[in-house]
Coordinates of C-alpha atoms in Angstrom, one line a residue:
M645 CA 0.0 0.0 0.0
N646 CA 1.4 3.4 -1.0
V647 CA 1.1 7.0 0.0
D648 CA 0.4 9.0 -3.2
G649 CA 1.5 6.0 -5.1
R650 CA 5.2 6.3 -3.9
R651 CA 6.1 5.5 -0.3
P652 CA 4.8 2.4 1.7
V653 CA 2.6 3.0 4.6
P654 CA 3.7 1.3 7.9
L655 CA 0.4 -0.5 8.6
R656 CA 0.2 -2.5 11.8
V657 CA -2.3 -5.1 12.9
S658 CA -3.4 -2.7 15.7
D659 CA -4.4 -0.2 12.9
L660 CA -6.7 -2.9 11.5
L661 CA -8.3 -3.5 14.9
A662 CA -8.6 0.2 15.6
T663 CA -10.3 0.7 12.2
A664 CA -12.9 -2.0 13.0
V665 CA -13.5 -0.4 16.4
W666 CA -13.9 3.0 14.9
F667 CA -16.5 2.0 12.3
A668 CA -18.5 0.0 14.8
V669 CA -18.5 2.6 17.5
A670 CA -19.2 5.4 15.0
A671 CA -22.2 3.6 13.5
G672 CA -23.6 2.7 17.0
L673 CA -23.3 6.3 18.2
V674 CA -25.1 7.6 15.0
E675 CA -28.0 5.1 15.7
A676 CA -28.1 6.0 19.4
G677 CA -28.1 9.8 18.5
I678 CA -30.9 9.4 16.0
T679 CA -32.9 7.3 18.5
L680 CA -32.6 9.8 21.3
A681 CA -33.4 12.7 19.0
R682 CA -36.6 10.9 17.9
Q683 CA -37.5 10.3 21.5
F684 CA -36.6 13.7 23.2
V685 CA -36.8 16.1 20.3
L686 CA -39.5 14.7 18.0
R687 CA -41.3 13.1 21.0
E688 CA -41.8 9.8 19.2
F689 CA -42.4 6.5 20.9
V690 CA -39.4 4.4 20.0
W691 CA -39.4 1.7 22.8
T692 CA -35.8 2.3 23.6
P693 CA -34.1 1.5 26.9
W694 CA -32.0 4.1 28.8
L695 CA -28.8 2.1 28.1
V696 CA -29.0 2.7 24.3
V697 CA -26.5 5.5 24.6
W698 CA -23.7 3.1 25.1
A699 CA -25.3 -0.3 24.4
A700 CA -25.9 0.4 20.7
P701 CA -22.3 1.2 19.9
A702 CA -21.1 -1.7 22.1
A703 CA -23.5 -4.1 20.3
Y704 CA -22.2 -3.0 16.9
L705 CA -18.7 -3.6 18.1
A706 CA -19.6 -7.1 19.4
L707 CA -21.5 -8.1 16.3
S708 CA -18.7 -7.0 14.0
A709 CA -16.0 -8.5 16.1
G710 CA -16.0 -11.9 14.3
P711 CA -15.3 -10.7 10.7
A712 CA -12.9 -8.0 12.0
A713 CA -10.9 -10.6 14.0
L714 CA -10.6 -12.8 10.9
V715 CA -9.2 -9.9 8.8
A716 CA -6.8 -9.0 11.6
C717 CA -5.6 -12.6 12.0
L718 CA -5.0 -12.8 8.2
G719 CA -3.0 -9.5 8.4
G720 CA -1.0 -10.8 11.3
A721 CA -0.1 -14.1 9.7
F722 CA 0.4 -12.9 6.1
P723 CA 1.7 -9.3 5.7
A724 CA 0.4 -9.3 2.1
C725 CA -3.1 -9.5 3.5
R726 CA -2.6 -6.6 5.9
R727 CA -5.0 -4.5 3.9
L728 CA -6.7 -1.4 5.3
D729 CA -9.3 -1.4 2.6
W730 CA -10.3 -5.0 3.6
M731 CA -11.0 -3.9 7.2
V732 CA -12.8 -0.8 5.9
L733 CA -15.0 -3.0 3.7
V734 CA -16.0 -5.1 6.8
G735 CA -16.5 -2.2 9.1
A736 CA -18.4 0.0 6.6
A737 CA -20.6 -2.8 5.4
T738 CA -21.6 -3.8 8.9
G739 CA -22.2 -0.2 10.1
C740 CA -24.1 0.8 6.9
W741 CA -26.3 -2.2 7.0
G742 CA -27.3 -1.6 10.6
L743 CA -28.1 2.1 9.9
L744 CA -30.0 1.3 6.8
L745 CA -32.0 -1.3 8.7
F746 CA -32.7 1.3 11.3
L747 CA -33.8 4.0 8.9
L748 CA -35.4 1.9 6.1
G749 CA -36.1 -1.5 7.5
R750 CA -39.8 -1.1 7.7
W751 CA -40.0 -0.5 4.0
L752 CA -37.3 -2.5 2.4
H753 CA -36.2 -6.2 2.8
P754 CA -33.1 -6.8 4.8
A755 CA -31.4 -8.6 1.9
A756 CA -31.9 -5.5 -0.3
L757 CA -30.5 -3.3 2.4
A758 CA -27.5 -5.6 2.8
L759 CA -26.7 -5.3 -0.9
L760 CA -27.0 -1.5 -0.7
A761 CA -24.7 -1.5 2.4
L762 CA -22.2 -3.6 0.6
G763 CA -22.2 -1.3 -2.4
I764 CA -21.6 1.7 -0.2
A765 CA -18.8 -0.1 1.7
L766 CA -17.1 -1.0 -1.6
Q767 CA -17.1 2.6 -2.6
V768 CA -15.7 3.7 0.8
A769 CA -13.0 0.9 0.6
R770 CA -12.1 2.0 -2.9
A771 CA -11.6 5.6 -1.7
V772 CA -9.5 4.5 1.2
R773 CA -7.3 2.4 -1.2
R774 CA -6.5 5.5 -3.2
R775 CA -5.7 7.7 -0.2
P776 CA -5.2 5.6 3.0
P777 CA -3.2 8.1 5.1
A778 CA -6.2 10.3 5.7
L779 CA -8.3 7.5 7.2
L780 CA -5.3 6.1 9.2
L781 CA -4.7 9.5 10.7
L782 CA -8.4 9.9 11.6
V783 CA -8.5 6.4 13.2
R784 CA -5.3 6.8 15.2
R785 CA -6.4 10.2 16.5
T786 CA -10.1 9.5 17.3
T787 CA -10.5 5.7 18.1
L788 CA -9.4 6.1 21.8
P789 CA -11.6 9.2 22.3
L790 CA -14.6 7.3 20.8
V791 CA -14.0 4.4 23.2
L792 CA -13.7 6.8 26.1
V793 CA -16.9 8.5 25.1
L794 CA -18.5 5.0 25.1
A795 CA -17.2 4.1 28.5
L796 CA -18.2 7.5 30.0
A797 CA -21.7 7.1 28.6
A798 CA -22.0 3.7 30.2
A799 CA -20.9 5.1 33.6
A800 CA -22.9 8.3 33.3
T801 CA -26.2 6.6 32.6
A802 CA -25.9 4.5 35.8
A803 CA -24.4 7.3 37.9
V804 CA -27.0 9.9 36.8
R805 CA -29.9 7.7 37.8
A806 CA -28.4 6.9 41.2
L807 CA -27.5 10.5 41.9
R808 CA -31.0 11.6 40.9
E809 CA -32.6 9.1 43.3
R810 CA -30.3 10.2 46.1
I811 CA -31.1 13.9 45.6
L812 CA -34.9 13.3 45.4
L813 CA -34.9 11.2 48.5
A814 CA -32.7 13.7 50.4
T815 CA -35.0 16.6 49.5
L816 CA -38.3 14.9 50.5
P817 CA -40.6 17.0 52.7
P818 CA -41.5 15.4 56.0
A819 CA -44.3 12.9 55.8
R820 CA -47.4 12.9 58.0
P821 CA -46.8 11.0 61.3
G822 CA -48.3 7.5 61.0
A823 CA -48.6 7.7 57.2
P824 CA -49.0 4.2 55.8
N825 CA -46.9 2.6 53.1
V826 CA -48.7 2.1 49.8
L827 CA -48.1 -0.9 47.5
L828 CA -49.9 -0.8 44.1
I829 CA -49.7 -4.1 42.3
I830 CA -50.9 -4.3 38.7
L831 CA -51.1 -7.7 37.0
D832 CA -50.7 -7.1 33.3
T833 CA -53.3 -8.9 31.1
V834 CA -55.3 -10.7 33.9
R835 CA -59.0 -11.1 33.3
A836 CA -61.1 -11.6 36.5
D837 CA -63.0 -14.7 35.5
R838 CA -59.8 -16.8 35.1
L839 CA -59.0 -16.4 38.8
S840 CA -60.4 -19.0 41.3
L841 CA -60.8 -15.9 43.5
Y842 CA -63.6 -15.0 41.1
G843 CA -65.1 -18.5 40.7
H844 CA -62.9 -20.1 38.0
E845 CA -63.1 -23.8 38.3
R846 CA -59.3 -24.3 38.1
P847 CA -57.2 -23.5 41.3
T848 CA -55.3 -20.6 39.6
T849 CA -55.1 -18.3 42.6
P850 CA -55.4 -20.2 45.9
A851 CA -52.9 -18.0 47.7
L852 CA -54.6 -14.8 46.5
E853 CA -57.9 -16.2 47.9
R854 CA -56.3 -16.4 51.4
W855 CA -54.8 -12.9 51.2
A856 CA -58.0 -11.4 49.8
D857 CA -59.9 -12.6 52.9
R858 CA -58.1 -9.9 54.8
G859 CA -59.7 -7.1 52.7
V860 CA -62.3 -6.1 50.2
V861 CA -62.9 -7.9 46.8
F862 CA -64.7 -6.0 44.1
E863 CA -66.6 -8.4 41.9
Q864 CA -67.3 -6.0 39.1
A865 CA -64.3 -3.8 38.7
W866 CA -63.8 -2.5 35.1
S867 CA -60.8 -1.1 33.4
T868 CA -61.0 2.1 31.4
A869 CA -59.1 0.6 28.4
P870 CA -58.4 -2.8 26.9
W871 CA -54.6 -2.4 26.8
T872 CA -51.7 -1.3 29.0
L873 CA -50.7 2.3 28.6
P874 CA -54.1 4.1 28.7
S875 CA -55.3 1.8 31.5
H876 CA -52.2 2.5 33.7
A877 CA -52.4 6.2 32.8
S878 CA -56.0 6.3 34.0
I879 CA -55.2 4.6 37.3
F880 CA -52.2 7.0 37.8
T881 CA -54.1 10.2 37.0
G882 CA -57.8 9.5 37.7
R883 CA -58.7 10.5 34.1
Y884 CA -60.4 8.6 31.4
P885 CA -58.4 7.7 28.3
H886 CA -60.0 10.3 26.1
E887 CA -58.8 12.9 28.5
L888 CA -55.2 11.9 28.1
A889 CA -52.7 11.8 25.3
A890 CA -51.3 8.4 26.3
D891 CA -51.9 6.1 23.3
W892 CA -50.3 3.6 20.9
L893 CA -47.5 6.0 19.8
E894 CA -47.8 8.7 22.4
P895 CA -46.6 8.7 26.0
L896 CA -48.5 10.1 29.0
E897 CA -48.1 13.8 28.7
A898 CA -46.4 16.1 31.3
G899 CA -48.5 18.5 33.3
V900 CA -51.1 15.9 34.4
P901 CA -50.6 15.2 38.1
T902 CA -49.8 11.5 38.9
L903 CA -50.1 9.5 42.0
A904 CA -46.3 9.2 42.4
E905 CA -45.9 13.0 42.1
I906 CA -48.6 13.6 44.8
F907 CA -47.1 11.0 47.2
R908 CA -43.6 12.4 46.7
A909 CA -44.9 15.9 47.5
H910 CA -46.2 14.4 50.8
G911 CA -42.9 12.9 51.9
Y912 CA -43.1 9.5 50.4
A913 CA -40.2 7.6 48.9
T914 CA -41.5 6.5 45.5
A915 CA -40.4 3.6 43.4
G916 CA -41.6 1.6 40.4
F917 CA -40.7 -1.8 39.1
A918 CA -42.0 -2.6 35.6
G919 CA -42.3 -6.0 34.0
N920 CA -43.9 -4.7 30.8
L921 CA -41.0 -3.1 29.0
L922 CA -42.9 -1.9 26.0
Y923 CA -45.6 0.3 27.6
T924 CA -44.7 0.8 31.3
G925 CA -41.0 1.8 30.9
Y926 CA -39.5 5.2 31.3
E927 CA -40.6 6.2 27.8
S928 CA -44.3 5.6 28.6
G929 CA -44.4 8.7 30.9
L930 CA -45.6 6.5 33.7
A931 CA -42.3 6.8 35.5
R932 CA -42.9 10.5 36.3
G933 CA -42.9 11.1 40.0
F934 CA -40.9 8.0 40.9
A935 CA -37.5 8.6 42.5
H936 CA -36.5 5.1 41.7
Y937 CA -37.7 3.3 38.6
E938 CA -36.6 0.0 37.1
D939 CA -37.6 -1.2 33.7
F940 CA -35.1 -2.6 31.1
P941 CA -32.8 -5.1 32.8
L942 CA -29.1 -5.1 32.0
T943 CA -29.0 -8.5 30.4
F944 CA -27.1 -9.9 27.4
T945 CA -30.3 -10.2 25.3
Q946 CA -31.4 -6.6 26.1
F947 CA -27.9 -5.4 25.4
R948 CA -28.0 -7.0 21.9
L949 CA -31.5 -5.6 21.2
S950 CA -30.3 -2.1 21.8
S951 CA -28.9 -2.1 18.3
E952 CA -30.7 -2.6 14.9
L953 CA -28.2 -5.3 14.0
G954 CA -29.0 -7.1 17.2
Q955 CA -32.7 -6.9 16.5
Q956 CA -32.2 -8.3 13.0
Y957 CA -30.3 -11.3 14.5
E958 CA -33.2 -11.7 17.0
R959 CA -35.7 -11.7 14.2
W960 CA -33.8 -14.4 12.3
S961 CA -33.4 -16.6 15.4
T962 CA -36.9 -16.2 16.8
G963 CA -39.1 -15.5 13.8
W964 CA -40.1 -12.0 14.9
R965 CA -41.8 -10.1 12.2
R966 CA -41.4 -6.6 13.6
A967 CA -38.5 -4.9 15.3
K968 CA -38.4 -4.8 19.0
R969 CA -36.0 -3.0 21.3
A970 CA -37.3 -4.7 24.5
T971 CA -37.2 -8.3 25.6
A972 CA -40.7 -7.8 27.1
E973 CA -39.9 -10.9 29.2
R974 CA -39.1 -9.6 32.6
R975 CA -40.6 -12.3 34.8
A976 CA -42.2 -11.9 38.2
A977 CA -39.2 -12.9 40.2
D978 CA -37.2 -10.2 38.4
V979 CA -39.7 -7.6 39.6
T980 CA -40.1 -8.9 43.2
G981 CA -36.4 -9.4 43.9
P982 CA -35.3 -5.8 43.1
F983 CA -38.3 -4.4 45.0
L984 CA -37.4 -6.3 48.1
R985 CA -33.8 -5.2 47.9
W986 CA -34.9 -1.6 47.5
V987 CA -37.4 -1.7 50.3
D988 CA -34.8 -2.9 52.7
R989 CA -32.9 0.3 52.3
A990 CA -35.7 2.7 51.5
P991 CA -37.0 5.3 53.9
R992 CA -40.6 5.2 55.2
P993 CA -43.3 5.7 54.2
F994 CA -43.1 4.5 50.6
F995 CA -45.3 4.4 47.5
V996 CA -44.4 1.5 45.2
F997 CA -45.8 0.4 41.9
L998 CA -45.2 -3.2 40.8
N999 CA -46.1 -4.3 37.3
Y1000 CA -46.2 -8.1 36.7
F1001 CA -46.1 -9.2 33.0
D1002 CA -46.2 -13.0 33.2
A1003 CA -49.7 -13.5 32.0
H1004 CA -49.0 -11.6 28.7
K1005 CA -48.2 -13.3 25.5
P1006 CA -46.1 -15.3 24.7
Y1007 CA -47.5 -17.6 27.3
R1008 CA -44.5 -19.5 28.7
P1009 CA -45.3 -21.4 31.9
S1010 CA -42.9 -24.0 33.3
P1011 CA -43.6 -27.6 32.1
E1012 CA -44.3 -28.7 35.6
T1013 CA -47.1 -26.1 36.2
L1014 CA -48.5 -26.6 32.7
R1015 CA -49.0 -30.3 33.4
R1016 CA -51.4 -29.4 36.2
F1017 CA -53.5 -27.4 33.9
D1018 CA -53.4 -29.4 30.7
A1019 CA -57.0 -29.8 29.5
G1020 CA -56.5 -29.8 25.7
S1021 CA -56.9 -26.0 25.1
P1022 CA -53.3 -24.9 24.7
Q1023 CA -53.6 -21.2 25.0
E1024 CA -56.0 -21.2 27.9
D1025 CA -54.0 -24.0 29.6
K1026 CA -50.8 -21.9 29.4
Y1027 CA -52.6 -18.8 30.6
D1028 CA -54.1 -20.5 33.6
A1029 CA -50.7 -22.1 34.4
L1030 CA -49.1 -18.7 34.3
L1031 CA -51.7 -17.3 36.7
A1032 CA -50.9 -20.1 39.1
E1033 CA -47.2 -19.2 38.9
L1034 CA -48.0 -15.6 39.4
D1035 CA -50.1 -16.5 42.4
R1036 CA -47.1 -18.2 44.0
E1037 CA -44.9 -15.2 43.3
L1038 CA -47.5 -12.8 44.9
D1039 CA -47.6 -15.1 47.9
R1040 CA -43.8 -14.9 48.2
L1041 CA -43.9 -11.2 47.9
L1042 CA -46.6 -10.7 50.6
R1043 CA -45.0 -13.2 52.9
E1044 CA -41.6 -11.4 52.6
L1045 CA -43.3 -8.1 53.5
E1046 CA -45.1 -9.7 56.4
H1047 CA -41.8 -11.2 57.6
R1048 CA -40.2 -7.8 57.6
G1049 CA -43.1 -6.4 59.6
L1050 CA -44.2 -4.1 56.9
L1051 CA -47.5 -5.6 55.8
R1052 CA -49.5 -4.5 58.9
H1053 CA -48.8 -0.9 58.1
T1054 CA -49.1 -1.1 54.3
L1055 CA -52.1 -0.3 52.1
V1056 CA -52.1 -3.0 49.4
V1057 CA -54.0 -2.6 46.2
L1058 CA -54.0 -5.4 43.6
T1059 CA -55.7 -5.1 40.2
S1060 CA -55.1 -5.7 36.5
D1061 CA -54.8 -3.2 33.6
H1062 CA -57.0 -5.3 31.3
G1063 CA -58.1 -8.8 30.4
E1064 CA -57.6 -11.1 27.4
L1065 CA -59.7 -12.8 24.7
F1066 CA -59.6 -16.5 23.9
G1067 CA -61.8 -16.7 20.8
E1068 CA -64.7 -14.7 22.1
H1069 CA -66.3 -12.9 19.1
G1070 CA -63.6 -14.6 17.0
L1071 CA -60.9 -12.5 18.6
S1072 CA -57.8 -13.2 20.6
G1073 CA -55.4 -11.1 22.6
H1074 CA -56.3 -7.6 23.7
G1075 CA -56.4 -3.9 22.6
N1076 CA -58.7 -4.8 19.7
A1077 CA -62.2 -4.5 21.1
L1078 CA -64.2 -3.5 24.3
Y1079 CA -66.0 -6.7 25.2
A1080 CA -66.3 -7.6 28.9
P1081 CA -63.4 -10.2 29.1
L1082 CA -61.1 -7.3 28.2
L1083 CA -62.5 -4.9 30.8
H1084 CA -63.6 -7.0 33.8
V1085 CA -60.5 -7.2 36.0
P1086 CA -59.7 -8.2 39.6
L1087 CA -59.5 -5.6 42.3
V1088 CA -58.6 -6.4 45.9
I1089 CA -57.8 -3.8 48.6
W1090 CA -56.6 -4.6 52.1
Y1091 CA -55.2 -2.4 54.9
E1092 CA -55.4 -3.6 58.5
G1093 CA -57.6 -1.3 60.6
R1094 CA -58.9 0.8 57.7
V1095 CA -60.4 -1.7 55.3
P1096 CA -62.8 -4.4 56.5
A1097 CA -61.8 -8.1 56.1
G1098 CA -63.9 -10.6 54.2
V1099 CA -66.1 -8.2 52.3
R1100 CA -67.1 -8.5 48.6
V1101 CA -68.6 -5.5 46.8
A1102 CA -71.1 -6.6 44.1
G1103 CA -71.7 -3.2 42.5
G1104 CA -69.8 -2.1 39.4
V1105 CA -66.8 0.2 39.9
S1106 CA -64.3 1.8 37.5
L1107 CA -60.5 1.7 37.9
R1108 CA -60.7 5.4 37.1
D1109 CA -61.6 5.8 40.8
L1110 CA -58.6 3.7 42.1
G1111 CA -56.2 6.6 42.4
R1112 CA -58.6 8.7 44.4
T1113 CA -59.3 5.7 46.6
I1114 CA -55.6 5.2 47.3
L1115 CA -55.1 8.8 48.3
D1116 CA -58.2 8.7 50.5
L1117 CA -57.1 5.5 52.4
A1118 CA -53.5 6.8 52.8
G1119 CA -54.8 10.0 54.3
V1120 CA -53.1 12.1 51.6
E1121 CA -54.8 15.4 50.5
A1122 CA -56.2 14.7 47.0
G1123 CA -56.8 18.3 46.0
R1124 CA -58.3 18.3 42.5
F1125 CA -57.3 14.7 41.7
P1126 CA -60.2 13.3 39.7
G1127 CA -62.5 10.4 40.6
R1128 CA -64.3 9.3 43.7
S1129 CA -63.1 7.2 46.6
L1130 CA -64.5 3.6 46.6
A1131 CA -64.4 3.4 50.4
P1132 CA -68.2 4.1 50.7
T1133 CA -69.0 1.1 48.6
W1134 CA -68.0 -1.3 51.4
G1135 CA -70.0 0.3 54.2
G1136 CA -70.2 3.3 56.4
D1137 CA -72.9 6.0 56.1
R1138 CA -73.8 5.0 52.5
S1139 CA -75.1 1.7 51.4
P1140 CA -73.1 0.0 48.5
A1141 CA -76.2 0.4 46.3
V1142 CA -76.1 4.2 46.3
A1143 CA -72.5 5.0 46.9
P1144 CA -71.5 7.5 44.1
T1145 CA -68.8 6.1 41.8
S1146 CA -67.5 7.1 38.4
P1147 CA -69.2 5.5 35.3
R1148 CA -67.7 2.4 34.0
F1149 CA -66.6 4.0 30.8
A1150 CA -63.8 2.6 28.5
A1151 CA -62.2 3.6 25.3
V1152 CA -59.7 2.4 22.7
S1153 CA -58.4 4.3 19.7
R1154 CA -57.9 2.9 16.3
G1155 CA -55.0 0.4 16.6
I1156 CA -51.7 0.2 14.8
R1157 CA -51.0 -2.9 12.6
T1158 CA -54.4 -4.4 13.4
E1159 CA -56.1 -7.2 11.6
P1160 CA -59.1 -6.4 9.3
H1161 CA -61.5 -8.5 11.3
E1162 CA -60.7 -6.7 14.6
P1163 CA -63.4 -4.1 15.6
V1164 CA -60.8 -1.4 16.5
T1165 CA -59.7 -1.4 12.8
R1166 CA -62.9 0.5 12.1
G1167 CA -62.0 3.4 14.2
D1168 CA -62.0 4.7 17.8
M1169 CA -64.4 2.8 20.1
R1170 CA -66.3 3.7 23.3
S1171 CA -68.2 1.6 25.8
L1172 CA -70.3 2.2 28.9
A1173 CA -71.4 -0.4 31.5
A1174 CA -74.7 0.7 33.1
G1175 CA -76.0 -1.7 35.8
R1176 CA -76.4 -5.0 33.9
L1177 CA -76.2 -3.4 30.5
H1178 CA -73.0 -3.1 28.4
Y1179 CA -73.1 -0.6 25.5
I1180 CA -70.4 -0.5 22.8
L1181 CA -70.1 2.2 20.2
N1182 CA -67.9 1.2 17.3
G1183 CA -65.8 3.5 15.2
D1184 CA -68.1 3.2 12.2
G1185 CA -71.1 4.3 14.3
T1186 CA -72.6 0.8 14.8
E1187 CA -73.8 0.0 18.3
E1188 CA -73.9 -3.1 20.5
L1189 CA -75.9 -3.6 23.7
Y1190 CA -75.7 -6.7 26.0
D1191 CA -77.3 -7.9 29.2
L1192 CA -74.3 -9.1 31.2
V1193 CA -76.6 -11.1 33.6
T1194 CA -78.6 -13.1 31.2
D1195 CA -76.0 -13.1 28.5
P1196 CA -72.5 -13.0 30.1
A1197 CA -70.9 -14.2 26.8
E1198 CA -72.3 -11.1 25.0
A1199 CA -73.7 -13.3 22.3
R1200 CA -77.0 -11.5 21.7
N1201 CA -76.8 -7.9 20.5
L1202 CA -79.9 -6.1 22.0
A1203 CA -79.1 -3.0 20.0
E1204 CA -80.7 -4.9 17.0
T1205 CA -84.1 -4.8 18.8
R1206 CA -86.7 -2.0 18.5
D1207 CA -87.1 -2.0 22.3
A1208 CA -83.5 -0.8 22.7
I1209 CA -83.9 2.5 20.7
P1210 CA -84.6 4.7 23.8
V1211 CA -81.8 3.0 25.8
L1212 CA -79.3 3.6 23.0
A1213 CA -80.3 7.2 22.8
C1214 CA -79.8 7.6 26.6
L1215 CA -76.4 5.9 26.5
R1216 CA -75.3 8.1 23.7
R1217 CA -76.3 11.0 25.8
R1218 CA -74.2 9.7 28.7
L1219 CA -71.1 9.5 26.4
V1220 CA -71.7 13.1 25.4
D1221 CA -71.9 14.1 29.1
L1222 CA -68.6 12.4 29.7
G1223 CA -67.0 14.3 26.9
A1224 CA -66.3 11.1 25.0
L1225 CA -68.6 12.2 22.0
P1226 CA -69.2 15.6 20.4
K1227 CA -72.5 17.2 21.5
R1228 CA -74.3 16.0 18.4
G1229 CA -73.3 12.4 19.2
I1230 CA -74.1 10.1 16.3
P1231 CA -77.2 9.8 14.2
A1232 CA -80.0 8.2 16.1
G1233 CA -81.0 4.7 15.1
R1234 CA -77.6 3.3 14.0
G1235 CA -78.0 0.5 16.5
G1236 CA -81.2 -1.2 15.3
P1237 CA -81.9 -2.1 11.7
A1238 CA -85.2 -1.2 10.1
G1239 CA -86.6 -4.6 10.7
A1240 CA -85.6 -4.9 14.3
A1241 CA -87.6 -7.3 16.4
A1242 CA -90.3 -5.9 18.7
G1243 CA -91.2 -6.9 22.2
S1244 CA -89.5 -6.4 25.5
V1245 CA -86.0 -7.9 25.7
F1246 CA -85.0 -6.3 29.0
P1247 CA -85.3 -8.2 32.3
P1248 CA -87.9 -7.1 34.9
G1249 CA -86.9 -5.9 38.4
Q1250 CA -84.3 -3.3 37.2
G1251 CA -86.7 -0.4 36.5
E1252 CA -87.1 1.0 33.1
P1253 CA -84.0 0.5 31.0
T1254 CA -83.6 4.3 30.5
E1255 CA -83.6 4.6 34.3
V1256 CA -80.7 2.2 34.5
C1257 CA -78.9 4.3 31.8
D1258 CA -79.5 7.5 33.7
R1259 CA -77.9 6.0 36.8
A1260 CA -74.7 5.6 34.8
G1261 CA -74.4 9.3 34.3
P1262 CA -71.6 11.4 35.8
G1263 CA -71.6 11.0 39.5
G1264 CA -74.0 8.1 39.5
A1265 CA -73.5 4.5 40.5
S1266 CA -72.8 2.2 37.6

């Protein structure tokens, strides 16, 4: 190799290795920079862990190490093969392919992008072969600084989080004397009727049944959304989904007070431990107000997924069709363990949020547990087995807290963000409709001395009221925090039948990457449960109405009957009152066809159907 075609360049094997490092780290830093700009400048939802700053460059370096080592070994063994342009070809091809996948991967096939990357790399290598000293000088001067930047980024991401937590804890105002600890447990994707606590024939939650005897069980608690982020956001803020920005591609907005912020302002140490890494991580906005928050684990798999090249490898090895930056596989023990270690050193009182993700797809119970629930329905068997495993983990968590003497002075709230479908209405999964199995969730509250033991509340309640209830029971001033406390529903100076609660309203916006047969594909959906009636307004204006007592499977759409016309009008009016529909609502009569059947289809003993509807209005029991 010559300089200006005359003098030989003294090329060392270390130069080859430094060149490989330079290209890998540079490509990774470019990807990390674009990712962070999309997240913090453009405010896009990119599902990226905090460690991307250093993990993306390190992953590029690790994934290009094999080909680079081969070229370096050839150069060390055979001086004639000590070719800078060869190493440039390897480094540029690897880096360009990763960046092209990152920028264009959703539109072009990886093989086409690989060919394009190879073409770009060949041109770069050709330019280097003509004038190698310029690149050598750049590599020799900047490789070490690039590596130092990488190391400093890795150290800084951990140090900044630790320093932030220390400062926030050190500046807490004094808490009210005797203030209780608060533990909010949200089981991701757990529908109530699959728990033996709620009558399921399989023993999925025997431990939870024993713990629930210490408090109040709500038999008809309904979520405000059929998927994670808007449901969690509603619990944290006391607002309905249509009142928040939190959605498929939009995090919870700043400026809306959250439970964690309120508790921190009242002297509580706040911490969150998320199992759902896609929609309860830092990026979701749910971490706001928590001094300590754990989401993405520092594992080899998560490290690899922090780069586009690592994601491509994962797609090849697992059959993923879409890019993911999260493992989405943080199991219950990986949530409980860090929480118990934190609570042993945390000041009191504390407000802690735990999100358990085990019941979410892909269903992966242990073979031993699955054998106990094998009844020939693979998906439901796996789901029930996972609930049993989750039950054991919850039992371990609560026993550990009791052993530490914390449980007797801790308000414990256990619920789920939404349910799951197993073929009902031809659907599976969640986030795609507003049927009862997606919205009916468990809710158990216990707190020794403040919440009665062994009580079951039959009336319907909304998780929208959960935040206000937690503040009430903890004795924290709620201010203008929306919702109503559920405490009157289990006794006191009001009977459960007339205790005011928020309407059981739910909503879901048009999904992303949905299947044509899924209802949410037709547009934004709204639903309202009023007494025993469940009303669904689809995005195309069609309506559904079900009697949950006589038709719990929601198989007969009463909106198709002439008798339902006044009820539908009343329920539409309730949605308008809630601000979920424009004042003009939708054209009357979209629910029942012209030839709708006549005759009463509503059960006696409930009053006129329109009266049931009216009781679902703002401030009325539902």
